[in-house]
Amino acid sequence: MGCSISAGRIRMIRVAWRRSASTNSRVEHARRLAAAFLRAESPQQNSGGHVRCFRLLHPPDERSPLHRHPRAACYVSSSVFMSMASEGTPSPPHKHTNRLAEERSPYLLQHAHNPVDWYPWGQDAFDRAKHEDKPIFLSVGYSTCHWCHVMERESFEDEEIGKILSDHFVCVKVDREERPDVDKVYMTFVQATCGGGGWPMSVWLTPDLRPFIGGTYFPPTDHGRRPGLKTVLNRIIEQWQNNRPALESTGERILEELKKGTAVAAKPGESPPPAPEVANRCFQQLAHSYEEEYGGFRDAPKFPTPVNLMFLMSYWSVNRSTSEGVEALRMALHTLRMMALGGIHDHVAQGFHRYSTDSSWHVPHFEKMLYDQAQLAVAYIAASQVSGEQLFADVAKDILLYVSRDLSDKSGGFYSAEDADSVPASGGPEKREGAFCVWTASEVRELLPDVVEGATGAATQADIFAHHYGVKEQGNVAPEQDPHGELQGQNVLIVRYSVELTAARFGLSVERAEELLAEARGRMAKAREARPRPHLDTKMLASWNGLMLSAYATVGAVLGDKALLERAVQAGNFLREHLWDAERQTMFRSCYRGDEMEVQQISPPISGFLGDYAFVVRGALDLYEATLQTEWLRWAEELQLRQDALFWDQQGGGYFCSDPSDGTVLLQLKEDQDGAEPSANSVSASNLLRLSHYCGRREWLQRSQQLLAAFSDRLTRVPIALPEMVQALMAEHSELQQIVICGQRDAPDTSSLLAAVHSLFLPHKLLMHTDGDADGFLHERLPVLSSMSRPEGGATAYVCQDSTCSPPVTDPQELRRLLLERRAE
């Protein structure tokens, strides 16, 4: 099973694909090749177990596995990764130390004391494999992946397995978050040949890095009809010695079929598909997958999928007068509301957990990821713009409060994740999922014992809190949501009643009830701080920091919150200082928190991938629109030029995920799914469109169109796979609305006009500011700005589209009315 990608999303895409496409014959052929090789050697797969043999997903390029367990990804049992001690806990002396002790990745460091002769991904490992003529065992995971912890404890800490691995293989450990290029290549192989994928990912390679067998989590020994890791290793050793040509031939042929089957390219002269038809189909496919009662898409497990929610709100913005547009907005707002009330939302310490294991958003997988916080903050602030509801704005602020407090480095960077597992407050050596977050009824009573004056029946604060958040004496987690008994007697907080109903139940005013609940949450947050904290992955990734930069800039601009905007600028400066080498024109993938809380870099640094450039470009553009500081536009232009030079496919259009010149990456992939993160090509399509207007570069508009054309087949057949790219297609079709504010940047009248713009959800807008400086960045590239004057001397706005501008506007309410009218048109 392993730590898997969204099961709900794979089902959604699969249904849509089956309605519009047939099996990809090339990758089907690859599956048959692999199956033919292993048929005689491998026991039949247990249909309820983990995928080992070669079975194909349909369609072949879905990037998600199936979940086969109610608690699914990153969860297996109450047994946990023992060496991940809580912060401040002294570690026992180590019997073994391997090369990973010299790394900075938290995931690699977790394996530094295994009795396995681990190498990091690199030339030293490849040279040894060739010199000793040994196959490579590649193990890929990440530091907050529960199943990765389990396989380490069961197998990689086992002396016998460690000896087999070290004697017969060159063992390479990869942090998928450090090296998404390596992960994508071999995950494509595993998914195409096994029928699913996830982490830990286990792949065996020839010395020239060609995969021949792959899977995910393996138990240490045979379990029923499922082969254990020892059995698999011994079988591969025997086959390597006695049947090596077949291994190598099968791997080579599969790789060649994958190269053909994963190709994404535009046909000569091809244009992007028609935006209205693609957007309508995307909406219909999402509507078909929508779950009415609690929102979200498909049944459990349920993932937040911000890319879907942002598409639905954008679809509404251009279809407001249609029943489909109204339905799209209802779907988005209902989903966001139910998530905010559910247990996936941390009501005590803010932020969102990874996903819900049930359909009602109640019992989560408790891991918290930076990329989720970033995208959800943007989705919630957009919902507040659309609806005017304070709830959504409050949730957006709470997400950023959590990130500022728990995922922020003093340098301005953002950490990657918090683990799901931690040691219970009651003690014991074993970590449990959710231990940091859940509550017993007795704990609630002890923390909130005071009788509330005037409350019905002499109710205590605990009574009111327990009623509102569904706390039960026996715990509120159903047994089927807790197959290993880790949450027995525990409560996951979920809002069961509105504040109005809770207030009425206890005879209180709404204001008093809100005050009591807020005070209770504060007390519980303070109590929770005394518990052993989950493992914190302090790796700082350029791409995820770019997403979070967008979140702070966007939320700060909408709310007019100077503190959030200052934090956004700090994040931008962090990226420029620590992850951008201006001299070499190179973005780095990652940096790390050192032992003295300093920012550290490995030598040599990992060069950035497509997502690192694309997400930071978006962040820089969003930061410009939030602060009007043109230095961020200059940097966005600089980054985009470098991205084009490194990753653009001159023949087929679109961007490769990694540098095509890297000979160790055997598949040049163009990611074609917006999943937990939007695909970098989707984000780039939008970036190019925005930059073409900001920089006066028509070639970037043409490049955006070429990119969209390259993904034409995917957009036409199964747009539900690329909702972020569909938004870019819609923006390209409707043309961006350019809003030019002329005035002194910090003057009150300028601020009032900007506030009017930021108050509205305008997904296809481009905001510019000019103060009359003819030598400025925008004036250099857009001479037309020189003709925009301030007739009355104060701040003035122009709204332009398709080379036509409105008369000058000076009143904020008039500007707001004009923008609403233009949006309706």
XYZ file of N, CA, C and O in Angstrom, residues 356-453:
392
model
N -9.284 13.476 4.896
C -10.228 12.825 5.789
C -10.369 11.361 5.393
O -10.490 11.036 4.207
N -10.412 10.488 6.378
C -10.580 9.061 6.100
C -12.035 8.685 5.922
O -12.336 7.547 5.566
N -12.952 9.617 6.194
C -14.385 9.359 6.048
C -15.004 10.420 5.148
O -14.365 11.407 4.785
N -16.267 10.237 4.813
C -16.915 11.152 3.876
C -17.357 12.459 4.519
O -17.664 13.421 3.808
N -17.386 12.543 5.845
C -17.895 13.743 6.528
C -16.784 14.670 7.010
O -17.041 15.558 7.812
N -15.563 14.477 6.540
C -14.416 15.307 6.908
C -14.110 15.218 8.403
O -13.519 16.135 8.968
N -14.469 14.118 9.057
C -14.336 14.063 10.512
C -12.955 13.578 10.962
O -12.200 14.308 11.582
N -12.636 12.309 10.662
C -11.396 11.721 11.183
C -10.311 11.857 10.125
O -10.391 11.235 9.061
N -9.295 12.674 10.376
C -8.290 12.920 9.335
C -7.120 11.960 9.413
O -6.946 11.227 10.397
N -6.317 11.968 8.355
C -4.914 11.566 8.483
C -4.216 12.826 8.952
O -4.270 13.858 8.295
N -3.549 12.780 10.111
C -3.211 13.986 10.868
C -1.978 14.730 10.373
O -1.649 15.793 10.895
N -1.295 14.204 9.396
C -0.150 14.909 8.813
C -0.588 16.282 8.296
O -1.694 16.446 7.777
N 0.287 17.285 8.436
C 0.022 18.620 7.897
C 1.123 18.983 6.917
O 2.296 18.950 7.267
N 0.716 19.339 5.693
C 1.661 19.640 4.626
C 1.605 21.124 4.286
O 0.531 21.729 4.223
N 2.766 21.705 4.003
C 2.840 23.126 3.676
C 2.024 23.446 2.426
O 1.322 24.460 2.376
N 2.105 22.585 1.403
C 1.424 22.903 0.155
C -0.095 22.927 0.325
O -0.792 23.669 -0.370
N -0.635 22.120 1.240
C -2.070 22.186 1.515
C -2.441 23.522 2.145
O -3.439 24.144 1.773
N -1.660 23.949 3.134
C -1.975 25.217 3.813
C -1.970 26.366 2.808
O -2.846 27.235 2.829
N -0.976 26.377 1.923
C -0.842 27.476 0.966
C -2.049 27.549 0.042
O -2.660 28.617 -0.135
N -2.403 26.424 -0.561
C -3.501 26.440 -1.526
C -4.853 26.664 -0.868
O -5.726 27.347 -1.431
N -5.037 26.114 0.323
C -6.318 26.288 1.008
C -6.505 27.726 1.479
O -7.627 28.249 1.460
N -5.427 28.378 1.910
C -5.550 29.780 2.311
C -6.054 30.623 1.142
O -6.929 31.490 1.317
N -5.536 30.383 -0.056
C -5.978 31.115 -1.240
C -7.431 30.779 -1.570
O -8.234 31.663 -1.908
N -7.799 29.497 -1.472
C -9.173 29.100 -1.775
C -10.159 29.729 -0.797
O -11.243 30.195 -1.205
N -9.816 29.771 0.479
C -10.734 30.335 1.472
C -10.872 31.847 1.323
O -11.960 32.398 1.493
N -9.778 32.530 0.999
C -9.908 33.980 0.835
C -10.695 34.290 -0.443
O -11.449 35.279 -0.488
N -10.576 33.455 -1.461
C -11.399 33.636 -2.665
C -12.871 33.436 -2.330
O -13.738 34.177 -2.813
N -13.157 32.429 -1.504
C -14.546 32.193 -1.095
C -15.108 33.378 -0.322
O -16.287 33.713 -0.442
N -14.264 34.039 0.465
C -14.735 35.218 1.199
C -15.029 36.369 0.243
O -15.978 37.127 0.451
N -14.229 36.512 -0.803
C -14.498 37.545 -1.807
C -15.819 37.276 -2.532
O -16.601 38.187 -2.787
N -16.049 36.032 -2.865
C -17.240 35.662 -3.623
C -18.505 35.795 -2.786
O -19.527 36.314 -3.248
N -18.440 35.325 -1.537
C -19.644 35.215 -0.718
C -19.835 36.346 0.277
O -20.948 36.594 0.730
N -18.726 37.002 0.652
C -18.804 38.001 1.707
C -18.887 37.411 3.097
O -19.033 38.148 4.088
N -18.786 36.087 3.236
C -18.908 35.436 4.542
C -17.607 35.566 5.333
O -16.526 35.214 4.842
N -17.743 36.015 6.573
C -16.578 36.188 7.428
C -15.915 34.870 7.775
O -14.702 34.806 7.970
N -16.714 33.799 7.827
C -16.156 32.480 8.154
C -14.968 32.155 7.270
O -13.919 31.706 7.739
N -15.096 32.381 5.975
C -14.045 31.991 5.044
C -12.787 32.839 5.239
O -11.662 32.330 5.183
N -12.969 34.130 5.480
C -11.808 34.984 5.740
C -11.120 34.574 7.037
O -9.878 34.567 7.119
N -11.898 34.216 8.043
C -11.323 33.790 9.325
C -10.496 32.522 9.157
O -9.415 32.382 9.756
N -10.998 31.580 8.365
C -10.248 30.334 8.141
C -8.942 30.624 7.413
O -7.883 30.080 7.761
N -8.986 31.498 6.410
C -7.753 31.853 5.696
C -6.725 32.448 6.652
O -5.537 32.087 6.610
N -7.161 33.353 7.533
C -6.236 33.949 8.504
C -5.704 32.899 9.470
O -4.523 32.926 9.835
N -6.570 31.976 9.899
C -6.139 30.932 10.831
C -5.077 30.029 10.224
O -4.126 29.611 10.903
N -5.231 29.710 8.943
C -4.222 28.876 8.275
C -2.867 29.565 8.336
O -1.844 28.945 8.673
N -2.842 30.848 8.020
C -1.570 31.573 8.021
C -1.051 31.781 9.434
O 0.175 31.846 9.630
N -1.930 31.858 10.417
C -1.484 31.904 11.804
C -0.735 30.628 12.164
O 0.339 30.670 12.782
N -1.294 29.487 11.768
C -0.621 28.208 12.015
C 0.743 28.162 11.325
O 1.757 27.780 11.936
N 0.790 28.561 10.072
C 2.049 28.507 9.319
C 3.079 29.443 9.952
O 4.254 29.081 10.107
N 2.659 30.641 10.331
C 3.586 31.593 10.944
C 4.137 31.061 12.254
O 5.307 31.266 12.584
N 3.314 30.368 12.988
C 3.725 29.885 14.309
C 4.529 28.590 14.237
O 5.556 28.458 14.918
N 4.075 27.632 13.433
C 4.624 26.277 13.513
C 5.447 25.835 12.306
O 6.182 24.851 12.399
N 5.331 26.502 11.179
C 6.063 26.071 9.983
C 6.991 27.152 9.453
O 7.430 27.069 8.298
N 7.314 28.151 10.260
C 8.128 29.268 9.785
C 9.520 29.254 10.386
O 9.690 29.031 11.598
N 10.501 29.507 9.536
C 11.884 29.668 9.963
C 12.167 31.155 10.157
O 11.591 32.002 9.467
N 13.057 31.475 11.061
C 13.350 32.881 11.332
C 13.945 33.598 10.124
O 13.905 34.821 10.026
N 14.470 32.830 9.167
C 15.032 33.414 7.941
C 13.955 33.920 6.993
O 14.256 34.637 6.041
N 12.704 33.518 7.238
C 11.613 33.869 6.340
C 11.103 32.707 5.521
O 10.079 32.814 4.847
N 11.815 31.579 5.553
C 11.376 30.399 4.819
C 10.311 29.628 5.563
O 9.990 29.904 6.729
N 9.760 28.623 4.894
C 8.701 27.804 5.458
C 9.124 26.340 5.435
O 9.638 25.840 4.433
N 8.866 25.643 6.545
C 9.167 24.220 6.645
C 8.129 23.399 5.875
O 7.046 23.867 5.559
N 8.471 22.140 5.639
C 7.680 21.330 4.713
C 6.457 20.666 5.329
O 5.408 20.600 4.681
N 6.570 20.134 6.546
C 5.458 19.308 7.034
C 5.609 18.998 8.512
O 6.703 19.054 9.078
N 4.468 18.643 9.124
C 4.440 18.037 10.455
C 3.890 16.628 10.313
O 2.933 16.391 9.571
N 4.476 15.704 11.051
C 4.100 14.302 10.963
C 2.724 14.061 11.584
O 2.237 14.859 12.389
N 2.125 12.928 11.214
C 0.858 12.518 11.810
C 1.070 11.883 13.175
O 0.176 11.907 14.025
N 2.233 11.294 13.402
C 2.482 10.477 14.589
C 3.244 11.245 15.656
O 4.101 12.081 15.344
N 2.960 10.925 16.895
C 3.725 11.477 18.008
C 3.521 10.589 19.225
O 2.603 9.754 19.270
N 4.376 10.764 20.220
C 4.269 10.002 21.462
C 3.086 10.541 22.270
O 2.951 11.760 22.434
N 2.200 9.687 22.773
C 1.078 10.178 23.577
C 1.558 10.901 24.831
O 2.635 10.621 25.355
N 0.750 11.835 25.300
C 1.102 12.581 26.510
C 1.229 11.660 27.713
O 1.965 11.953 28.659
N 0.532 10.516 27.670
C 0.606 9.559 28.776
C 1.930 8.823 28.811
O 2.226 8.107 29.777
N 2.736 8.984 27.770
C 4.061 8.372 27.743
C 4.089 7.081 26.957
O 3.135 6.716 26.265
N 5.198 6.350 27.076
C 5.393 5.122 26.323
C 6.294 5.359 25.133
O 6.410 6.482 24.651
N 6.940 4.316 24.652
C 7.913 4.485 23.566
C 7.287 4.593 22.193
O 7.928 5.056 21.261
N 6.048 4.128 22.042
C 5.463 4.043 20.707
C 4.688 5.304 20.350
O 3.883 5.808 21.141
N 4.918 5.781 19.149
C 4.136 6.901 18.649
C 2.793 6.403 18.133
O 2.655 5.258 17.726
N 1.823 7.301 18.156
C 0.500 6.983 17.635
C 0.027 8.112 16.736
O 0.307 9.281 16.998
N -0.716 7.735 15.723
C -1.242 8.763 14.842
C -2.263 9.610 15.593
O -3.156 9.103 16.276
N -2.122 10.928 15.448
C -3.081 11.848 16.030
C -2.931 12.104 17.508
O -3.718 12.874 18.078
N -1.925 11.506 18.154
C -1.808 11.642 19.607
C -1.682 13.091 20.045
O -2.158 13.475 21.122
N -1.065 13.920 19.222
C -0.876 15.332 19.574
C -2.189 16.111 19.512
O -2.319 17.150 20.143
N -3.167 15.604 18.770
C -4.340 16.410 18.407
C -5.642 16.000 19.085
O -6.583 16.798 19.110
N -5.747 14.776 19.575
C -7.046 14.276 20.033
C -7.211 14.454 21.544
O -6.236 14.690 22.268
N -8.472 14.282 22.012
C -8.820 14.576 23.403
C -9.767 13.521 23.955
O -10.648 13.046 23.251
N -9.593 13.200 25.235
C -10.607 12.416 25.944
C -11.599 13.375 26.590
O -11.293 14.554 26.822
N -12.779 12.864 26.895
C -13.788 13.695 27.550
C -13.292 14.160 28.918
O -13.563 15.299 29.335
N -12.554 13.302 29.612
C -12.050 13.690 30.941
C -11.032 14.822 30.838
O -10.997 15.715 31.700
N -10.203 14.815 29.792
C -9.267 15.921 29.599
C -10.001 17.234 29.392
O -9.601 18.285 29.918
N -11.076 17.195 28.620
C -11.857 18.408 28.384
C -12.457 18.912 29.691
O -12.428 20.116 29.981
N -12.986 18.005 30.505
C -13.570 18.416 31.795
C -12.529 19.026 32.716
O -12.776 20.026 33.396
N -11.332 18.433 32.741
C -10.283 18.939 33.631
C -9.800 20.320 33.198
O -9.475 21.154 34.041
N -9.760 20.552 31.893
C -9.268 21.830 31.390
C -10.311 22.939 31.475
O -9.967 24.123 31.569
N -11.599 22.548 31.441
C -12.680 23.545 31.366
C -13.715 23.278 32.457
O -14.888 23.013 32.186
N -13.326 23.363 33.738
C -14.224 22.943 34.820
C -15.221 24.012 35.278
O -16.156 23.696 36.017
N -15.038 25.259 34.871
C -15.806 26.355 35.466
C -17.280 26.298 35.069
O -17.622 26.096 33.898
N -18.145 26.510 36.080
C -19.574 26.654 35.819
C -19.805 28.015 35.174
O -19.272 29.030 35.615
N -20.581 28.018 34.103
C -20.832 29.257 33.356
C -22.046 29.961 33.944
O -23.151 29.398 33.973
N -21.832 31.149 34.412
C -22.905 31.921 35.037
C -24.029 32.171 34.025
O -23.800 32.619 32.910
